[in-house]
Short mmCIF file of C-alpha atoms and ligand atoms in Angstrom, two decimals:
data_model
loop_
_atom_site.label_atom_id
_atom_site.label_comp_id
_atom_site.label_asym_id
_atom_site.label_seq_id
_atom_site.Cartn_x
_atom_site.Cartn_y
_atom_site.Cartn_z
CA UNK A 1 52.58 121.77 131.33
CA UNK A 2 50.49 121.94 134.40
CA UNK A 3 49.94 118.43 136.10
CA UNK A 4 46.03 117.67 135.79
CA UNK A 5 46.68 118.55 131.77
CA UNK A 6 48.95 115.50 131.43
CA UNK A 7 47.03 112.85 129.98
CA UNK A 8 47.46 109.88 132.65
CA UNK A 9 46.30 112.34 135.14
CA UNK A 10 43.54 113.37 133.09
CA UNK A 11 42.29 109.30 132.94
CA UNK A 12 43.29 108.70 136.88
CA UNK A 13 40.81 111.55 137.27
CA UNK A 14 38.08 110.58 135.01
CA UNK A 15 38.72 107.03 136.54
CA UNK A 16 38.01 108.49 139.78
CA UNK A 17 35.27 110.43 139.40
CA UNK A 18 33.59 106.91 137.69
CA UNK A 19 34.03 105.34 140.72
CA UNK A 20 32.65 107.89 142.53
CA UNK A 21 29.77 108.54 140.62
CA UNK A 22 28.95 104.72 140.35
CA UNK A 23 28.99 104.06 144.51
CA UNK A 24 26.55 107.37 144.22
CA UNK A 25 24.12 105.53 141.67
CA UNK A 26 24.09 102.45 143.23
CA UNK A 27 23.17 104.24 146.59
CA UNK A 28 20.93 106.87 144.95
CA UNK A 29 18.91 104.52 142.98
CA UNK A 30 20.52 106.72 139.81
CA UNK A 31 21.40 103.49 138.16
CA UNK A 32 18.92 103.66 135.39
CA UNK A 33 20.07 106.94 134.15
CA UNK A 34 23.77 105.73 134.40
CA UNK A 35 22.99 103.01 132.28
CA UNK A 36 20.87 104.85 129.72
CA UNK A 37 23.00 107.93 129.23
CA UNK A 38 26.45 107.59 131.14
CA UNK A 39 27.44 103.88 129.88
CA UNK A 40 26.96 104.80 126.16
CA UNK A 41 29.67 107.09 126.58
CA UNK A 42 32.20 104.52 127.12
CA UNK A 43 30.52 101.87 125.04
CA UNK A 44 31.60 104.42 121.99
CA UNK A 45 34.66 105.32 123.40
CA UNK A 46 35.83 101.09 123.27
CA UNK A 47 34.12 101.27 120.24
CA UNK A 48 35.95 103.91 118.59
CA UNK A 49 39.50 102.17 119.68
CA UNK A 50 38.44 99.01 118.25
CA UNK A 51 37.43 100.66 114.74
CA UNK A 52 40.98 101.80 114.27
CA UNK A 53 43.14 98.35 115.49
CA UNK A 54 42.97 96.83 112.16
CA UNK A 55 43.12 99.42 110.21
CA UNK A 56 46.29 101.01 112.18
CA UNK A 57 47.69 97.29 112.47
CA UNK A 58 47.14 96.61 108.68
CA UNK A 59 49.03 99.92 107.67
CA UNK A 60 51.91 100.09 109.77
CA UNK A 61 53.00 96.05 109.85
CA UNK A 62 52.48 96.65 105.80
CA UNK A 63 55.23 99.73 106.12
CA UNK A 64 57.09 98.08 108.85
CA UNK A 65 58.33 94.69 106.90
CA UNK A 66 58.16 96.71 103.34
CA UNK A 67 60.93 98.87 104.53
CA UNK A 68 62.96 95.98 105.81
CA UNK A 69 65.77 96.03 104.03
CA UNK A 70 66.83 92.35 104.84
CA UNK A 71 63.59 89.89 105.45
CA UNK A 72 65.89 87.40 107.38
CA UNK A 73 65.34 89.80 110.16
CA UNK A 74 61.36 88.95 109.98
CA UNK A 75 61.77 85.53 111.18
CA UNK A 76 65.08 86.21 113.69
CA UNK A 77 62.72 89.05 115.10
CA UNK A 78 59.73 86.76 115.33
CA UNK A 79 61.58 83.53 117.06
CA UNK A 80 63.10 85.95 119.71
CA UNK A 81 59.35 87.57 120.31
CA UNK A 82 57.67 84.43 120.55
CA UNK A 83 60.42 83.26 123.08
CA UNK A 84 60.69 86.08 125.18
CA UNK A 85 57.09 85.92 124.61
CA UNK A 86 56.71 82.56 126.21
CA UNK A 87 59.63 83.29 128.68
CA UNK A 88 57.91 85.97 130.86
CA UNK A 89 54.56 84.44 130.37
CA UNK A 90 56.21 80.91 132.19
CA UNK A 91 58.11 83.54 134.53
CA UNK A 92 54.41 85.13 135.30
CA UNK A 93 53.03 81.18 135.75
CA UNK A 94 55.33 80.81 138.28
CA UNK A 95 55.11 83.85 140.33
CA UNK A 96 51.35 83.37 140.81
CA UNK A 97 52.32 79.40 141.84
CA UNK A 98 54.69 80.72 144.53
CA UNK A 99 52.40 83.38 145.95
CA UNK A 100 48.78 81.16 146.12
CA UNK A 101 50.85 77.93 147.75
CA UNK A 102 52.70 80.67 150.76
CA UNK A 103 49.00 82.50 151.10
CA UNK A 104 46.73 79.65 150.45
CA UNK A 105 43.83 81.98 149.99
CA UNK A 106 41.68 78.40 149.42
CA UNK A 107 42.14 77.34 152.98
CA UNK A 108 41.47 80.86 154.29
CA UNK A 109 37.82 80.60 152.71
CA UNK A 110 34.94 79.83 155.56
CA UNK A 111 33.15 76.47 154.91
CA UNK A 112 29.79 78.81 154.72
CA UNK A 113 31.06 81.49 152.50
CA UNK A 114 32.20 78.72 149.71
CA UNK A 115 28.75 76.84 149.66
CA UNK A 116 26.72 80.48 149.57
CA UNK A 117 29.64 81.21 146.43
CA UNK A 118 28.75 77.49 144.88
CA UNK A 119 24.75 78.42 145.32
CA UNK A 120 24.78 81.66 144.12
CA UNK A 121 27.22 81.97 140.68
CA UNK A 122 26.61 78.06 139.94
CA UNK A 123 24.01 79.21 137.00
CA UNK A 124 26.28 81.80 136.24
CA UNK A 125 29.02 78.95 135.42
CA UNK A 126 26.23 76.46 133.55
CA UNK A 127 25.51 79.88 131.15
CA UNK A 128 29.19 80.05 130.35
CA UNK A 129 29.24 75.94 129.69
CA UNK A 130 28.60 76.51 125.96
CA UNK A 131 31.98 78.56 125.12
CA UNK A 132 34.07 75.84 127.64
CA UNK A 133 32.88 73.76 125.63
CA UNK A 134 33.95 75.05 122.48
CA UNK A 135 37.30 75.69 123.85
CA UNK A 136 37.63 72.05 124.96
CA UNK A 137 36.44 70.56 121.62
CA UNK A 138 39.35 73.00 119.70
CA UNK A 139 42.24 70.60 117.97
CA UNK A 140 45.47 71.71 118.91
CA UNK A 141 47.03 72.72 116.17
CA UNK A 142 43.72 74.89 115.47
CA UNK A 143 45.39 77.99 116.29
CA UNK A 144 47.68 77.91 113.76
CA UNK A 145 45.45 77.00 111.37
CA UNK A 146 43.46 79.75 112.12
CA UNK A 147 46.02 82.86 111.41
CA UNK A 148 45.53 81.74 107.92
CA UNK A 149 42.38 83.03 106.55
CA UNK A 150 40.74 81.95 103.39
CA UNK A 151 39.21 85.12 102.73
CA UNK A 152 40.38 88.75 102.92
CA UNK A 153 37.16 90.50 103.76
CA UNK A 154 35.92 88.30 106.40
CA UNK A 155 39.83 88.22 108.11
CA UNK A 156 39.03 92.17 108.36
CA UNK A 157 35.04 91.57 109.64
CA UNK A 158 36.18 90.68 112.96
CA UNK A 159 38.58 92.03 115.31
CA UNK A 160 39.26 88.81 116.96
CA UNK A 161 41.02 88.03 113.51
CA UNK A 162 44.03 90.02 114.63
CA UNK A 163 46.51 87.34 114.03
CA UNK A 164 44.77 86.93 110.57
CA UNK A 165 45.46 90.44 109.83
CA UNK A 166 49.16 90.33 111.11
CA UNK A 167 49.46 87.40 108.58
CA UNK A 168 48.42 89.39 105.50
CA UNK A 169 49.96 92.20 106.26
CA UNK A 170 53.01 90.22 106.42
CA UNK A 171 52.52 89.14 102.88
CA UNK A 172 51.51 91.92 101.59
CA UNK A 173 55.07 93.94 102.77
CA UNK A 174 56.78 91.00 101.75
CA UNK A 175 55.14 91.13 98.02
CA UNK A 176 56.04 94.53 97.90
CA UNK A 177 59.64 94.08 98.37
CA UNK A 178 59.55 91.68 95.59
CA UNK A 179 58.10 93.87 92.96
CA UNK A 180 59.20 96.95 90.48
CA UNK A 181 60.79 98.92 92.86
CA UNK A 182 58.79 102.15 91.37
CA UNK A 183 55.25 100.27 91.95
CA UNK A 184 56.76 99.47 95.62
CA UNK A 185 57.28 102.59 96.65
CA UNK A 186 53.92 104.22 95.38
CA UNK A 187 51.96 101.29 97.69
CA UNK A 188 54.52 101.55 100.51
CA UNK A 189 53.94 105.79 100.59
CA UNK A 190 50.19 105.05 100.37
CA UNK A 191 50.48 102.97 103.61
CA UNK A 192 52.61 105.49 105.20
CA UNK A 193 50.47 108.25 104.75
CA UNK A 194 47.41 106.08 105.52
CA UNK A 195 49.25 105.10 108.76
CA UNK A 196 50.04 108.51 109.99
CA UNK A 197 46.33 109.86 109.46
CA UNK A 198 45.45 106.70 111.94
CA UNK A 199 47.86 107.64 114.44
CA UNK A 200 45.93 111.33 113.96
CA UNK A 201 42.68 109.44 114.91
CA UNK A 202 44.55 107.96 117.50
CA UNK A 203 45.27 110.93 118.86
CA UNK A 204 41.60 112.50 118.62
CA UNK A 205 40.06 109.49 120.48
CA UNK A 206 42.73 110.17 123.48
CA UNK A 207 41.10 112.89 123.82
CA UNK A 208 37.95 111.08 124.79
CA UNK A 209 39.82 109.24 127.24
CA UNK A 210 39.37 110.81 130.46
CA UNK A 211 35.20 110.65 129.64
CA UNK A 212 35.58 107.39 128.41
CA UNK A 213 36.87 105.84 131.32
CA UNK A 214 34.90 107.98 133.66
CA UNK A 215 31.71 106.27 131.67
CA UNK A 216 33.57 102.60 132.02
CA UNK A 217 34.02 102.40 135.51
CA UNK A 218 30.98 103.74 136.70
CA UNK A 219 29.07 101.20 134.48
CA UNK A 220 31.78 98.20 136.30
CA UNK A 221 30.69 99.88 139.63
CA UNK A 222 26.77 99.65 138.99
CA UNK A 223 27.40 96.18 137.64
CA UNK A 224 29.11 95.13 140.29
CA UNK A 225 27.23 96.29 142.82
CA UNK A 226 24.04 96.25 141.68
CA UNK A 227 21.32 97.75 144.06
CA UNK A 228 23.23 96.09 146.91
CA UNK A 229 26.83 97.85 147.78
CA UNK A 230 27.22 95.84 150.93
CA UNK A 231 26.85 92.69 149.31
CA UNK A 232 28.99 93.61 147.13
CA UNK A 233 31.61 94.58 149.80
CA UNK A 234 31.04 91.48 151.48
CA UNK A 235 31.88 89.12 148.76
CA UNK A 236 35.02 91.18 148.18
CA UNK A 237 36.01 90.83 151.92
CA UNK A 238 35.17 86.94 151.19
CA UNK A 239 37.56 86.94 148.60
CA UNK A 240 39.92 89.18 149.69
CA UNK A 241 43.14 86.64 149.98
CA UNK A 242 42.52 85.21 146.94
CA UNK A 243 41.94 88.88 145.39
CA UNK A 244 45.28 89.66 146.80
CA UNK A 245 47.27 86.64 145.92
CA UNK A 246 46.86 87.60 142.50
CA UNK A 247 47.07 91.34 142.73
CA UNK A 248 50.35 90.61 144.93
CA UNK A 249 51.60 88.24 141.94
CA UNK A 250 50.88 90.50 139.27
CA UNK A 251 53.36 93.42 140.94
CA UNK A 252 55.80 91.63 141.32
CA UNK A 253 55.77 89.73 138.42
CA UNK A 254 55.71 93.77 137.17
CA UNK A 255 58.82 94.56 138.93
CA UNK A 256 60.74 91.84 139.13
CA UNK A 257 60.43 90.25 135.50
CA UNK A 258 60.55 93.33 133.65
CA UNK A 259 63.23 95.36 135.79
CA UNK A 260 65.30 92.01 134.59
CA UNK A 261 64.44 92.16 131.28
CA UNK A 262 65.39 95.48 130.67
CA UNK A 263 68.58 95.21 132.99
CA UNK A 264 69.25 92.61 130.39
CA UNK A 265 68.16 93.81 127.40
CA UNK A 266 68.11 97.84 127.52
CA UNK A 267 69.18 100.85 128.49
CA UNK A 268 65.61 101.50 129.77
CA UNK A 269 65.24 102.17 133.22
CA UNK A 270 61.91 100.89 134.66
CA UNK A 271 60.16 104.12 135.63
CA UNK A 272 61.35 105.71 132.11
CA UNK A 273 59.21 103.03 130.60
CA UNK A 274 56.16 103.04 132.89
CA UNK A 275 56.00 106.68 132.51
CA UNK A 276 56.14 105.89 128.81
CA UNK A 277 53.46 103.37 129.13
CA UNK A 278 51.33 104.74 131.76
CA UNK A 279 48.06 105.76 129.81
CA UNK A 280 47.93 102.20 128.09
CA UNK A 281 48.06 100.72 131.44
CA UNK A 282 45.20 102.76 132.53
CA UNK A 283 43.11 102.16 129.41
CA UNK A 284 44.03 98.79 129.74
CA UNK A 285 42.83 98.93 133.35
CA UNK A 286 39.42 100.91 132.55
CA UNK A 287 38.56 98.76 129.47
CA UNK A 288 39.28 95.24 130.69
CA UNK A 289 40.94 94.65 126.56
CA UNK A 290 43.91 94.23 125.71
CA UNK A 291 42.62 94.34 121.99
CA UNK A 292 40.38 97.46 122.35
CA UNK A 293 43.95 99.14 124.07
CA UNK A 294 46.14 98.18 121.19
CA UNK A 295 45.98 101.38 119.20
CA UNK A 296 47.45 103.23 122.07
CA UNK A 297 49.65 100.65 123.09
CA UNK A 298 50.89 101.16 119.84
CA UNK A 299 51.15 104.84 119.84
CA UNK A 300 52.95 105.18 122.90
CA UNK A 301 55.62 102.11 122.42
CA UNK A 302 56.42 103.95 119.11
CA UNK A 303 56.13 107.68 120.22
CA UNK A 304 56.81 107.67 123.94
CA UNK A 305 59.54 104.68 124.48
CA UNK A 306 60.67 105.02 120.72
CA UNK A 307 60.71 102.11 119.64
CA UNK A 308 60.48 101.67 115.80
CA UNK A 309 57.55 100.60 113.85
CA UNK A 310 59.67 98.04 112.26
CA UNK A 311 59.49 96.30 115.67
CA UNK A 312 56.31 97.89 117.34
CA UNK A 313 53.88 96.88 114.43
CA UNK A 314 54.56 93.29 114.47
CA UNK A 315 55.48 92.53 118.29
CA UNK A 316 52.47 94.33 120.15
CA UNK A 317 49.21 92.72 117.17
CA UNK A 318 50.71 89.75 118.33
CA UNK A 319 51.27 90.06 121.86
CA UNK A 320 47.32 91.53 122.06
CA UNK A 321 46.46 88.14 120.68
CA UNK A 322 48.94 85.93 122.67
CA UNK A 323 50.87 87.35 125.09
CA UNK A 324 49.40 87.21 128.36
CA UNK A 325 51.23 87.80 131.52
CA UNK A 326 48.75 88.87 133.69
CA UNK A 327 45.95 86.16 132.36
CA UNK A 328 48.11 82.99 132.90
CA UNK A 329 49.44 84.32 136.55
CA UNK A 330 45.73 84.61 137.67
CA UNK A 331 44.92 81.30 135.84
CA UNK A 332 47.49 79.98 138.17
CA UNK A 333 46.28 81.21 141.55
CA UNK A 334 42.73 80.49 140.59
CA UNK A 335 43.33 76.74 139.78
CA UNK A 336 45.31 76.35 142.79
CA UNK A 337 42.59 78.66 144.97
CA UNK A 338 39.93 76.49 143.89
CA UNK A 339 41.87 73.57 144.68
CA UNK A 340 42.55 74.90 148.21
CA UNK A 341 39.31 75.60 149.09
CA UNK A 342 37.23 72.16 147.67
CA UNK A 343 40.07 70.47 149.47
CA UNK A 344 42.64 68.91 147.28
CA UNK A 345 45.78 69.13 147.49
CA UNK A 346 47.35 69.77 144.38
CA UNK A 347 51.37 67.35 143.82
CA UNK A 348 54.46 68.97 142.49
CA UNK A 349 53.59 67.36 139.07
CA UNK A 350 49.79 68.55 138.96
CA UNK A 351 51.44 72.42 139.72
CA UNK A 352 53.82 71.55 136.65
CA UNK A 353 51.21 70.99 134.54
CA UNK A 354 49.30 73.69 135.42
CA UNK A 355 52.52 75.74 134.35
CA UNK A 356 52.27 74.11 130.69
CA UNK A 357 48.35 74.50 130.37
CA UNK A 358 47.77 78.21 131.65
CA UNK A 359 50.58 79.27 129.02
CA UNK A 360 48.60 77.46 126.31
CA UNK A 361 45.13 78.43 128.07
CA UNK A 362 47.04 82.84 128.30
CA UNK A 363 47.55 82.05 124.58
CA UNK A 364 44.54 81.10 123.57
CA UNK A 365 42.75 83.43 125.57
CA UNK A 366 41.16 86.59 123.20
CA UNK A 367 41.99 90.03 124.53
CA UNK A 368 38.78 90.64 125.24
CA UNK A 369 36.90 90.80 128.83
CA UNK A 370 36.24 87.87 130.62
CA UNK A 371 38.16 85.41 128.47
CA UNK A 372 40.65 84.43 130.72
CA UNK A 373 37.80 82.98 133.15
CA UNK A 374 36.97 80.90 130.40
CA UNK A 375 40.47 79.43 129.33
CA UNK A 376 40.44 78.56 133.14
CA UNK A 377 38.87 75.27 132.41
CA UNK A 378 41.25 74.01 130.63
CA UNK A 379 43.48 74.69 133.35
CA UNK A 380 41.38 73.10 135.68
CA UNK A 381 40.31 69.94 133.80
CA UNK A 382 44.56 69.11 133.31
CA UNK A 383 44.27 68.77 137.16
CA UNK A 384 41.20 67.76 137.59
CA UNK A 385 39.45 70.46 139.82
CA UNK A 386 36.08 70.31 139.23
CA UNK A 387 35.27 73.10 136.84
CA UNK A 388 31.98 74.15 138.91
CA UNK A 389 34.43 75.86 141.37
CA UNK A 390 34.71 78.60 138.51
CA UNK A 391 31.71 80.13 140.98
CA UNK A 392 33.80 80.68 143.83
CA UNK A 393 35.57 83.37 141.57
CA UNK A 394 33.49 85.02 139.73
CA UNK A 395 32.24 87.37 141.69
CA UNK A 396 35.71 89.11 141.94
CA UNK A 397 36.63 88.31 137.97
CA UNK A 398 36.10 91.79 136.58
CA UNK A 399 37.97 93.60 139.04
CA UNK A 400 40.64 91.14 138.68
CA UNK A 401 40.08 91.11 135.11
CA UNK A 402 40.95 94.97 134.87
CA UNK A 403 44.44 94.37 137.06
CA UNK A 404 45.13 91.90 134.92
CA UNK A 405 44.52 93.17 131.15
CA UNK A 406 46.77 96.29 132.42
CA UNK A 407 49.90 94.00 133.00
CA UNK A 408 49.05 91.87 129.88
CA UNK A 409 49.67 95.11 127.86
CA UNK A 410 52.64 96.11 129.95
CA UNK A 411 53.85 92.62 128.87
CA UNK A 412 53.41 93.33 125.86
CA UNK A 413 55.16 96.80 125.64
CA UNK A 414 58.06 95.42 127.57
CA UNK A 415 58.61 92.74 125.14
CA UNK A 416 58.43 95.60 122.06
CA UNK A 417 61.11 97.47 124.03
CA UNK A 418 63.65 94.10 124.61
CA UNK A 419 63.22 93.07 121.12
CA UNK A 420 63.64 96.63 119.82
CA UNK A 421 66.98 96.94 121.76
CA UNK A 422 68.14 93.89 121.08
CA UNK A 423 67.51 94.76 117.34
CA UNK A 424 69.38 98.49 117.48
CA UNK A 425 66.03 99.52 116.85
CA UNK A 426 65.26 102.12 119.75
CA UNK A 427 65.43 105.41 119.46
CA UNK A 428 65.16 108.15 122.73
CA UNK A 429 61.83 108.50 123.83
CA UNK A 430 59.65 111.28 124.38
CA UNK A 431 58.76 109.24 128.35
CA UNK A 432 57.28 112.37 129.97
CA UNK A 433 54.20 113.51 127.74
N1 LIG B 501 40.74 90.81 129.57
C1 LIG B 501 42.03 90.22 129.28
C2 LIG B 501 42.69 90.95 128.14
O1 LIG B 501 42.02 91.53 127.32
C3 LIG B 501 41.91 88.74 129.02
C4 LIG B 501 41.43 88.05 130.28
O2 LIG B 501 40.22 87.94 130.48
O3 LIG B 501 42.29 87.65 131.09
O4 LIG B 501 43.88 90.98 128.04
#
């Protein structure tokens, strides 16, 4: 097959040409008609990815534990995900600690450029004071309360309800088991079948991709830069330590914590599985959601690095909802960045419990954009950096935002791949396609 027909080339090119064409509107003063006839295009292609998650979730987690032959490998497959889970996300938490206290992008930041930041985003912050301080006022054991829904239809309304989802599907498989074995089997091959014509879907809406993305980041371009690309420029100049303290963190949390993992774990080599992974990485990248990205995170874990839906149907709902890598790494830079720059120093013991609260704030973050900004607080309260230095940042967030959503889904692939391999459950991959 030719190069440009490959798929991942296909969305590098569409992501180009978005970029391309945005800096064009924004100098061309075409940014009405990209809003009113290019953006749609990508506002349907998210949209079409999120229609199928729950149904493709539903379907194959249903299949997945209704084939297990033994459910004692449920639970010893969901302690070792939720560990490795929280493993690489502490690993990632770290990382980002090292790199912001040898940079100190904070200190780097002129005295000028952080009050014209302050001035300028500190309505931006005051709009976003509302969902703070929802997430402030949560109990702690809310969560968990809240992957058990009291009513079937409204656990599907809402794809936020992932976890909710995961949970019946659970129950369902496990009913199955339980039951006539003849009655079983009739619901299990209705899944199946339901499953694969998903995956077709799947496979139709990748075909939207490269347009999609085209559509997506020419829309982040014209938002970004408004009417005004030097501005624009400017503030990313401004920010351009701190922007590379966490870009720097995220690769080498990418290469170092994963290469281990699968040294460990697998047989994998790492460039077998990002060639695997790739498109989800990009998609991840173009749509700034890990939950709009889960259908094809999906499809390739299963088809491309072969791991089996036994193992890819529970690990990677889950991981969308609460595995993030690449959220609680910049979480981690930010607090300490904003730190730097009002002028605090943060102790030993204030960086330790940043470690603890951006692994619950990367958990209870939805995998949607822009919600890692907003678990920030959290991390900044447990410290006590005043919140209103969420302005110095958010200028930068949705470019930051995209690097980050595409490691949170690499996260969670790699994690599908260890547990799979751990669990015999990996057969050879199709990596080039
Ligand atoms: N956009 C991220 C995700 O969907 C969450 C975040 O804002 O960090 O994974």
């Amino acid at each position: 097959m030719p190069w440009y027909k490959k798929l991942h080339w296909q969305i590098i090119i569409g992501l180009l040409l978005g970029l391309l064409w945005g800096l064009m509107s924004t100098q061309t003063g075409l940014n009405d008609f990209t809003k009113n006839y290019i953006e749609p295009v990508g506002v349907i292609f998210v949209n079409l990815l999120k229609l199928i998650a729950i149904p493709l979730v539903l379907a194959s987690l249903v299949v997945g534990v209704a084939k297990l032959n033994d459910i004692t490998k449920l639970s010893r497959m969901g302690g070792k995900t939720i560990m490795i889970y929280a493993a690489t996300t502490v690993c990632a938490i770290t990382i980002g600690l090292i790199v912001v206290n040898v940079i100190q992008p904070g200190k780097a930041l002129p005295e000028e450029t952080r009050i014209e930041l302050m001035a300028s985003y500190s309505e931006n912050v005051e709009q976003r004071k509302d969902s703070v301080e929802e997430a402030l006022e949560r109990r702690p054991l809310q969560p968990v309360i809240d992957i058990v829904p009291e009513n079937v239809i409204q656990a599907f309304i809402d794809n936020s309800n992932m976890l909710q989802v995961v949970f019946i599907a659970i129950v369902l498989g496990i009913g199955i088991i339980q039951i006539n074995k003849k009655q079983g089997e009739m619901l299990v091959n209705f899944f199946d079948a339901f499953n694969e014509v998903i995956i077709k879907i799947v496979d139709f809406i990748m075909l939207l991709a490269p347009y999609g993305v085209f559509a997506l980041l020419a829309t982040v371009i014209i938002d970004l830069a408004g009417d005004d690309l030097g501005r624009a420029l400017e503030l990313l100049k401004a920010l351009g330590w701190y922007s590379a303290a966490v870009i720097f963190g995220l690769l080498l949390h990418l290469f170092i914590v994963y290469t281990s993992l699968f040294k460990i774990f697998s047989n994998m080599t790492l460039s077998e599985f990002f060639r695997g992974i790739r498109p989800a990485m990009l998609l991840g990248f173009s749509t700034s959601s890990s939950a709009a990205t889960l259908p094809v995170t999906m499809e390739r874990v299963e088809r491309n690095l072969g791991v089996h839906e036994e193992v890819s149907s529970f690990v990677l709902p889950v991981g969308a909802t609460i595995n993030m890598d690449g959220t609680s790494l910049y979480q981690a830079v930010a607090a300490v960045f904003i730190a730097q720059a009002v002028g605090m120093d943060l102790t030993i013991f204030e960086q330790l419990t940043i470690v603890l609260t951006a692994l619950l704030a990367s958990i209870g973050a939805a995998g949607v954009p822009g919600a890692g900004i907003i678990m920030l607080v959290i991390v900044l309260n447990s410290v006590q950096v005043p919140v209103e230095g969420i302005a110095l940042i958010l200028g930068v967030d949705r470019i930051l935002d995209m690097c980050r959503t595409a490691v949170n889904i690499t996260g969670d692939a790699a994690v599908a791949v260890t547990v799979a391999s751990t669990e015999g459950k990996i057969v050879a991959g199709n990596f080039e396609e």
